[in-house]
XYZ file of N, CA and C in Angstrom:
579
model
N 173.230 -112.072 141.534
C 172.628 -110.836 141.967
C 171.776 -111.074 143.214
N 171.291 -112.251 143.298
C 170.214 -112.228 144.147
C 171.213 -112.820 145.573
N 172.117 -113.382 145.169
C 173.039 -113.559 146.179
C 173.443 -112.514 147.650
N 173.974 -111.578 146.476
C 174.483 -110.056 146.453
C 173.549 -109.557 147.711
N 172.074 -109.443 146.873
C 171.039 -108.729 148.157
C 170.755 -109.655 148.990
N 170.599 -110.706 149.340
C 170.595 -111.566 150.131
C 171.786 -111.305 151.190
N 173.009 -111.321 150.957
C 174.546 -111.113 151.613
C 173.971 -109.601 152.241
N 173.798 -108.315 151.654
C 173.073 -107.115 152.141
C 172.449 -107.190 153.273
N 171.324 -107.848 152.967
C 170.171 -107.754 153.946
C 170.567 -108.406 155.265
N 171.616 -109.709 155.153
C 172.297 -110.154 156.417
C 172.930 -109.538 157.366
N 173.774 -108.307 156.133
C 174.525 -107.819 157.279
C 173.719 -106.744 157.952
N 172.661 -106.152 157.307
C 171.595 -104.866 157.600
C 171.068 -105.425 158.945
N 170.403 -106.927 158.715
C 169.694 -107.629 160.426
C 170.993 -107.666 161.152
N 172.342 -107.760 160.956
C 173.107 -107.773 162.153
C 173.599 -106.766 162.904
N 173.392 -105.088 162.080
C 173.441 -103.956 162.827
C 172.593 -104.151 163.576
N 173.001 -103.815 165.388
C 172.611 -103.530 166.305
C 172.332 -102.513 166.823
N 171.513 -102.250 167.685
C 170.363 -101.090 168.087
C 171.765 -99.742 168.092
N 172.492 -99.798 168.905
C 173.641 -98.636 169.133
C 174.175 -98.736 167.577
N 174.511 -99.455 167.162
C 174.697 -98.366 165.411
C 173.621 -97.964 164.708
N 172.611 -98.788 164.765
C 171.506 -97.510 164.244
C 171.537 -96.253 164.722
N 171.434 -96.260 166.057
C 171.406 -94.958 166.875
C 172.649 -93.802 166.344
N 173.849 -94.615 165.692
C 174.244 -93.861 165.107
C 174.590 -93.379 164.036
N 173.885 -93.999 162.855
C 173.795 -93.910 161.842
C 172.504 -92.879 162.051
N 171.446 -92.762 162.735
C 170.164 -91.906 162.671
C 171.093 -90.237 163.178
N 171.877 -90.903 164.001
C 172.545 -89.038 164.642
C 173.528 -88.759 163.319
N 174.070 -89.507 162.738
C 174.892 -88.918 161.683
C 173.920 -88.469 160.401
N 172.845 -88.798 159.931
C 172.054 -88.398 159.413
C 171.078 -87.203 159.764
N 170.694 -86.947 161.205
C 170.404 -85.618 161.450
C 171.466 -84.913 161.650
N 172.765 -85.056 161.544
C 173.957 -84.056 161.682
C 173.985 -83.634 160.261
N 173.784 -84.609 159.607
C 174.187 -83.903 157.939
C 173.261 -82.779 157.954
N 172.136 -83.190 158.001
C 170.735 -82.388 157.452
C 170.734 -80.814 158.314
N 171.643 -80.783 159.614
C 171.984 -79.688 160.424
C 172.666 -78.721 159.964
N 173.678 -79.594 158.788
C 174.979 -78.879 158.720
C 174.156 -78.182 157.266
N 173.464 -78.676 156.769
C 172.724 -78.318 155.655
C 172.254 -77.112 155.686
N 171.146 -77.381 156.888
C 170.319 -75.770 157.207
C 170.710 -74.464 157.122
N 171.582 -73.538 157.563
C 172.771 -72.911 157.431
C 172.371 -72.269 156.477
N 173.937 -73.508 154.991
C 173.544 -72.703 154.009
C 172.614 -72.659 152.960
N 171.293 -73.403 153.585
C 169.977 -72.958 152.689
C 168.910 -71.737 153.253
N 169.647 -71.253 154.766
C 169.177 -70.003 154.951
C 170.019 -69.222 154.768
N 171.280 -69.070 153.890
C 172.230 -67.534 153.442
C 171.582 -67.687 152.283
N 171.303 -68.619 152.025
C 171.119 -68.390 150.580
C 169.923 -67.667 150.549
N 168.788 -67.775 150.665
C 167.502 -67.514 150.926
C 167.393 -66.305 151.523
N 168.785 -65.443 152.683
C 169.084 -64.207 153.191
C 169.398 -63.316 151.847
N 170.181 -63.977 150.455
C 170.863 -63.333 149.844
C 169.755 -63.040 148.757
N 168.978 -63.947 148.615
C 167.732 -63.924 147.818
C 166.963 -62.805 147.886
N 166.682 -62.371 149.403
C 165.599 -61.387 150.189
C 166.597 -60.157 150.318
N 167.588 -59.995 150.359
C 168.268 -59.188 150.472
C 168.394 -58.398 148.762
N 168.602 -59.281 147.822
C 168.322 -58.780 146.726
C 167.277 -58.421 145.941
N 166.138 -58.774 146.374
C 164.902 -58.467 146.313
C 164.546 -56.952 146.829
N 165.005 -56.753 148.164
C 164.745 -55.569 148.653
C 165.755 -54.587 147.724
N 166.323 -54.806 147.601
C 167.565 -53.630 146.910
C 166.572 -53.127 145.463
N 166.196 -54.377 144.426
C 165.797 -54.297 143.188
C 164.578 -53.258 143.945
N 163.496 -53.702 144.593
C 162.201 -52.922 145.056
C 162.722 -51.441 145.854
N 163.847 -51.264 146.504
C 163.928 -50.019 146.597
C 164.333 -49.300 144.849
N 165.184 -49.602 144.263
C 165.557 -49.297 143.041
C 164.348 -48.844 142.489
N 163.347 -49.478 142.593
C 161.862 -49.548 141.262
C 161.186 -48.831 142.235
N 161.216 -48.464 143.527
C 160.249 -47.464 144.681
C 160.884 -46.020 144.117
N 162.171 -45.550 144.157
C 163.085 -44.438 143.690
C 162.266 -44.586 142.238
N 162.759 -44.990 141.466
C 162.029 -44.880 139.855
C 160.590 -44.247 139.917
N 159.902 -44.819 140.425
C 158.725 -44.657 140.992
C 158.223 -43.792 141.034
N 158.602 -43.313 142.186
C 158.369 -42.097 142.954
C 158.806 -40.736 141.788
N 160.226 -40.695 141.184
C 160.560 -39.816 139.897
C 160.070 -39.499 138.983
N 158.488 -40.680 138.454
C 157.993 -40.317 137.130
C 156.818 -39.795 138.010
N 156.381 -40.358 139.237
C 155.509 -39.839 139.850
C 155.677 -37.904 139.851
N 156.299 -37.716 140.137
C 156.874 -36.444 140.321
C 157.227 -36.326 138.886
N 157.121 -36.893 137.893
C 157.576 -35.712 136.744
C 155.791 -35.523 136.387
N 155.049 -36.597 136.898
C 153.796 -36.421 136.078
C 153.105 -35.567 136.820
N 153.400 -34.869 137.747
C 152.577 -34.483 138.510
C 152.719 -33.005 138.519
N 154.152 -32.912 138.409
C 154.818 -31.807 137.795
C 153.794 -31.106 136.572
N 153.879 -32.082 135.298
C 152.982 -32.035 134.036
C 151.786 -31.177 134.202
N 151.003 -32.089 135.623
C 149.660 -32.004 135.305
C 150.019 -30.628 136.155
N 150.176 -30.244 137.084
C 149.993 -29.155 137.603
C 150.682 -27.820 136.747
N 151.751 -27.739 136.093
C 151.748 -26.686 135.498
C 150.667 -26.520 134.386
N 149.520 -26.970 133.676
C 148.737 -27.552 133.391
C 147.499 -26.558 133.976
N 147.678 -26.500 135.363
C 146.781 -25.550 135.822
C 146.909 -24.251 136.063
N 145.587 -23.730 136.112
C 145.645 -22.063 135.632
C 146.367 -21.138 137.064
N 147.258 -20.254 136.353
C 147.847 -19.658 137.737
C 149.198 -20.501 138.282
N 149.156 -21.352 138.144
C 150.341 -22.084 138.757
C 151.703 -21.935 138.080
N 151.575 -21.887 136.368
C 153.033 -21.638 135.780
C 153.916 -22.478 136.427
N 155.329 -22.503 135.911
C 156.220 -24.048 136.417
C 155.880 -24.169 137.636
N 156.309 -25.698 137.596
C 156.384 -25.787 138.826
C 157.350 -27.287 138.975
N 158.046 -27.419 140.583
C 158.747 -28.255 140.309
C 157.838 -28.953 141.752
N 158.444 -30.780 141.932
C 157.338 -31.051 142.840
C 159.101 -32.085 143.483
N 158.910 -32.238 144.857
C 159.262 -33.492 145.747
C 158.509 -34.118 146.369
N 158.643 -36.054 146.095
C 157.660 -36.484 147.260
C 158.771 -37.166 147.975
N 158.411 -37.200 149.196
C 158.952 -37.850 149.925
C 158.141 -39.278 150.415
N 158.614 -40.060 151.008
C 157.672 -41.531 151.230
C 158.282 -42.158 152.501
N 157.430 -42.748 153.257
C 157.868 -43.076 154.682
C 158.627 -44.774 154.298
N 157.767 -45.177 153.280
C 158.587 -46.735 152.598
C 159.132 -46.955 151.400
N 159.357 -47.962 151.699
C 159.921 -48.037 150.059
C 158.899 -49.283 149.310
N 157.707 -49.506 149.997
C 156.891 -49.981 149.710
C 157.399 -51.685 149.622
N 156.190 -52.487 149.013
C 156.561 -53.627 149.131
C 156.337 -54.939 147.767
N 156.681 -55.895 147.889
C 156.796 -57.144 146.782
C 156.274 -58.293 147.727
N 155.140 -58.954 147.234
C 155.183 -59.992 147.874
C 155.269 -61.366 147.088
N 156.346 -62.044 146.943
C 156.731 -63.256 146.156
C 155.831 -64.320 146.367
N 155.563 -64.832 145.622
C 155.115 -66.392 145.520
C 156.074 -67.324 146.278
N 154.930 -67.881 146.946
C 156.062 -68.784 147.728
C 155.384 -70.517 147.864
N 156.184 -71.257 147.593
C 156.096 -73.102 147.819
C 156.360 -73.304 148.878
N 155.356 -73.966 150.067
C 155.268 -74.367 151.151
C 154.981 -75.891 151.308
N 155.891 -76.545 151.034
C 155.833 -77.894 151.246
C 155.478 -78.427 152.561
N 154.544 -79.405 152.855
C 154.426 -80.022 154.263
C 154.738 -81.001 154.219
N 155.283 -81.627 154.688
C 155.494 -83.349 155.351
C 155.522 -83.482 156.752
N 154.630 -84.496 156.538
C 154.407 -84.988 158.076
C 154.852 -87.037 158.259
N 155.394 -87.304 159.064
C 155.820 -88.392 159.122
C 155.838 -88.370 160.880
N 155.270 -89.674 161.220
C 155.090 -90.528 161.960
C 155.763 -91.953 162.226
N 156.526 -92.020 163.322
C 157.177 -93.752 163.508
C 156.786 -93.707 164.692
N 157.119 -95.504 165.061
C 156.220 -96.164 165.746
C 158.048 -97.104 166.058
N 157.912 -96.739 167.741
C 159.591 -97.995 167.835
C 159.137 -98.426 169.434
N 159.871 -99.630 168.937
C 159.500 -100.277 170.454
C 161.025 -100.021 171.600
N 160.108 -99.437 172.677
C 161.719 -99.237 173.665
C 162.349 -100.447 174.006
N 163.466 -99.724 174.785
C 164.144 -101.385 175.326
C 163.486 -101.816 176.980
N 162.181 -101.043 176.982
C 161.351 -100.925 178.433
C 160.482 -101.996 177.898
N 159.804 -102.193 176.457
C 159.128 -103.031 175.644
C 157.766 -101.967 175.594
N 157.888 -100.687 176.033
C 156.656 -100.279 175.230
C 156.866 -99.131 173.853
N 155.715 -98.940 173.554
C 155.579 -98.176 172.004
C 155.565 -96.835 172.605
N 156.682 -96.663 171.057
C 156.408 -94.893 171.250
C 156.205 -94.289 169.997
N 155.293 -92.983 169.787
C 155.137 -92.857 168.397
C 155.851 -91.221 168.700
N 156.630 -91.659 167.432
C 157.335 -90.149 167.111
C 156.248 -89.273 165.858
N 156.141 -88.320 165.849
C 155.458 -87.629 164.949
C 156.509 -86.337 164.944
N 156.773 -86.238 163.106
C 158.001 -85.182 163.062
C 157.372 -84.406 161.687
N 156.408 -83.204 161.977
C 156.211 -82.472 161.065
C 157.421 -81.342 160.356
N 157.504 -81.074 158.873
C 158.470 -80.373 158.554
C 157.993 -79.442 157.247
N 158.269 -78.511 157.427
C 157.617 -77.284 156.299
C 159.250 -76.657 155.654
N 158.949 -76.686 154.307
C 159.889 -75.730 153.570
C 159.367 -74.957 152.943
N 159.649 -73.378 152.920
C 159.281 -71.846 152.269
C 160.298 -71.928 151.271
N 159.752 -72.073 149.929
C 161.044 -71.944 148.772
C 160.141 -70.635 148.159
N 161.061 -70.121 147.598
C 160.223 -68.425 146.526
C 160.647 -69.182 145.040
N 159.200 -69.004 144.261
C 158.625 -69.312 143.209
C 159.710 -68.659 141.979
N 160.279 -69.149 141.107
C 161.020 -68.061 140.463
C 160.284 -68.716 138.975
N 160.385 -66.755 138.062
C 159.867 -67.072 136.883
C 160.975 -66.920 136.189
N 161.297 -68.014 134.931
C 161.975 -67.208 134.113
C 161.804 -66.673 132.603
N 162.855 -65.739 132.740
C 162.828 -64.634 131.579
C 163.350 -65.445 129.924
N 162.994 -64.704 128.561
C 163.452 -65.051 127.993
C 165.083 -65.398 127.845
N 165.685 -64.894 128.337
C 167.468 -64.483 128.491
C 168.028 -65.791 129.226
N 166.907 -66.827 129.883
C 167.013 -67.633 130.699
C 167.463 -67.229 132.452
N 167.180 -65.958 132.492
C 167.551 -65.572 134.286
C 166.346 -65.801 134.457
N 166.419 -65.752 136.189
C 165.013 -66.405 137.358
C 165.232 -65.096 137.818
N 163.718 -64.814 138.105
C 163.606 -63.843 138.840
C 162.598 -64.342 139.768
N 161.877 -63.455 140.959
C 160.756 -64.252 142.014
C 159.850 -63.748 141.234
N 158.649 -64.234 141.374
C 157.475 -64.212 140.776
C 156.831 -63.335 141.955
N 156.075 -62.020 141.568
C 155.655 -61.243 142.489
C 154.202 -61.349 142.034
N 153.389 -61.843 143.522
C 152.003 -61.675 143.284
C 151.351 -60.800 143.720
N 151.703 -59.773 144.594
C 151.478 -58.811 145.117
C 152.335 -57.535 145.049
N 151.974 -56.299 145.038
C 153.085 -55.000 144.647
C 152.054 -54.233 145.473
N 152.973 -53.624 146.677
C 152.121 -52.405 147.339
C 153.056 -51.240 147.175
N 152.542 -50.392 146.792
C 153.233 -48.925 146.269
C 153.773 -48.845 147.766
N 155.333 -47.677 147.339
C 155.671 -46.671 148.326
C 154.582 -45.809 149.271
N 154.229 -45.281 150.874
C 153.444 -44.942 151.239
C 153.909 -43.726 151.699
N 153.638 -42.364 150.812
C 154.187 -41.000 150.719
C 154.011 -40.430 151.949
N 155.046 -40.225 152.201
C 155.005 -39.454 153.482
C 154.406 -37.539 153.527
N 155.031 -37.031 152.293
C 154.687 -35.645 152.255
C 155.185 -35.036 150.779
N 154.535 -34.261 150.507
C 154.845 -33.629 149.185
C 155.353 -31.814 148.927
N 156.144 -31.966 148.405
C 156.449 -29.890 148.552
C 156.306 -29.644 147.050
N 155.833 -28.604 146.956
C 155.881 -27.918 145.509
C 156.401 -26.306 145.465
N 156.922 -25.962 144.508
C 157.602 -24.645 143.987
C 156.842 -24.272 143.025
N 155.937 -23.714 142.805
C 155.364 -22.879 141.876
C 155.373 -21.593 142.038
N 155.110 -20.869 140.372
C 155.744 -19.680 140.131
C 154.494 -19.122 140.750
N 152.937 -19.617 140.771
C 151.872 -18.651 141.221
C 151.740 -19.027 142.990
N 152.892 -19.446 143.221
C 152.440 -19.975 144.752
C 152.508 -18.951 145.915
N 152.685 -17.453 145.282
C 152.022 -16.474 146.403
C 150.457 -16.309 145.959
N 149.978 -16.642 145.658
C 148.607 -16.648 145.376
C 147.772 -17.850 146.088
N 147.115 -17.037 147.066
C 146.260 -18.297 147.855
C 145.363 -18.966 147.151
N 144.963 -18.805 146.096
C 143.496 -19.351 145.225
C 144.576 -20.457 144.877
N 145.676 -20.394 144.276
C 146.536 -21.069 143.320
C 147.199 -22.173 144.362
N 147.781 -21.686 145.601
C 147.822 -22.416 146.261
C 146.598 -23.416 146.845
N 145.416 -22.988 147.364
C 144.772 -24.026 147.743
C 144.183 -25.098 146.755
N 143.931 -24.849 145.676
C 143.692 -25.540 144.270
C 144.843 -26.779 144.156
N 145.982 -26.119 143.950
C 147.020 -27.486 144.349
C 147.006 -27.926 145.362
N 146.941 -27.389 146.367
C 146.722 -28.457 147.528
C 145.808 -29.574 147.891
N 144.170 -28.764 147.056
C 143.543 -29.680 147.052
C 143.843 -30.689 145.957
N 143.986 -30.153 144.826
C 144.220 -31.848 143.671
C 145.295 -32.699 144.693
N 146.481 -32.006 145.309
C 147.078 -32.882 145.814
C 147.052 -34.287 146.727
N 145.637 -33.671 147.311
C 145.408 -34.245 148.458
C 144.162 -35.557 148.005
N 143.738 -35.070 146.831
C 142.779 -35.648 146.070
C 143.526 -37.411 145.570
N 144.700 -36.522 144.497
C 145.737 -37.654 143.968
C 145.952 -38.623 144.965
N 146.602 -38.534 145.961
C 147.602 -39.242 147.152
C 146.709 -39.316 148.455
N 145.406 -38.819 148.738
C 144.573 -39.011 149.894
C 145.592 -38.791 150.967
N 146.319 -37.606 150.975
C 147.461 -36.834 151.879
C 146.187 -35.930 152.515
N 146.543 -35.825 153.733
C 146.024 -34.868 154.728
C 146.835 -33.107 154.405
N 146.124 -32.032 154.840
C 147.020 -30.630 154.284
C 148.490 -30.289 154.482
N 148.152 -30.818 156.131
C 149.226 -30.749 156.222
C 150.721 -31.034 156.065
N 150.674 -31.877 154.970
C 152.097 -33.074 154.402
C 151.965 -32.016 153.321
N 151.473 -31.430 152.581
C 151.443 -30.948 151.327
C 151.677 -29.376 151.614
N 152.882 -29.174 151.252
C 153.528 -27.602 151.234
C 153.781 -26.854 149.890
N 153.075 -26.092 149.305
C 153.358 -25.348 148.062
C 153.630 -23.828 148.550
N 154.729 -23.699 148.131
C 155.609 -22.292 147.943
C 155.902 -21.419 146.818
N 155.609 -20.256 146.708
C 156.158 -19.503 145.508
C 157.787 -20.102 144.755
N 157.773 -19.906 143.897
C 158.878 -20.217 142.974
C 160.052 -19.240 142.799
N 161.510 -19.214 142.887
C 161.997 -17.710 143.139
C 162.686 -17.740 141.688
N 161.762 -16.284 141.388
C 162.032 -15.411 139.805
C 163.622 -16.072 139.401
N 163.081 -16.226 138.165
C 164.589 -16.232 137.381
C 165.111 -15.074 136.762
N 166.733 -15.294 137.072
C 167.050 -13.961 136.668
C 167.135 -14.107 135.336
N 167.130 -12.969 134.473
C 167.374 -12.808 133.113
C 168.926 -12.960 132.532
């Protein structure tokens, strides 16, 4: 055995400077060819992320609007009422993320005979995944910023009535810190019998 590494290490001191040189370029070629597909992957990751968070922004926004619905028929004068919000985003997720650093430094002597120091810092962004009982990964979200409503309309049955109207407008504006003008309430049109 000790032969073995001994025989190794002979032939390792007899590579000369031009095959290192290319054994170091075939080794940053691999690691090139690498990069690629550890950013589709990481595209397909973020790409599915956004889809699930629009999905759960839509959900969202629907119970938002059924509850709001609730509370306002709820109030005096107003009788049904149906509500739309609209939203300028679809709001946001912000994942946990592993930021690895390495930093590495070499030190080679030219064929001029002086020193040169290479310093080659390198960072990887991986997203944190938790998993579920079922054994799927999902990203671990440490942050959730709601959808940011763009404007709200309502149909109520008392909405020719200005008292009734400004009352909803104001809770509205109260709920969602919406300015008046995003918030449109309209009479409701009679049902026929």
């Amino acid at each position: 055995m000790e032969q073995k590494k001994a025989g190794i290490l002979e032939r390792i001191k007899k590579i000369r400077r031009d095959q290192w040189i290319v054994f170091l370029l075939a080794g940053v070629l691999a690691v090139l060819i690498s990069v690629p597909a550890e950013k589709k992957q990481k595209q397909e990751t973020q790409e599915e992320t956004k889809a699930s968070v629009y999905q759960n922004s839509a959900d969202d926004i629907t119970a938002l609007e059924q509850h709001l619905e609730a509370i306002l028929e709820k109030m005096e004068g107003a009788g049904r009422v149906s509500v739309m919000i609209t939203r300028k985003d679809d709001g946001e997720k912000i994942v946990e993320k592993d930021i690895p650093v390495t930093n590495r430094t070499t030190q080679e002597e030219g064929s001029d005979g002086i020193l040169r120091n290479t310093s080659e810092n390198q960072s990887d962004e991986a997203t944190v995944y938790e998993k579920s009982g079922d054994g799927s990964e999902t990203p671990y979200v440490t942050k959730e910023i709601a959808p940011e409503i763009e404007g709200v309309l309502i149909l109520a049955e008392g909405g020719g009535n200005a008292v009734t109207e400004k009352n909803i407008t104001d809770a509205v504006m109260a709920l969602f810190g919406l300015e008046a003008h995003k918030i449109k309430v309209m009479k409701m049109k009679e049902r026929s019998a």
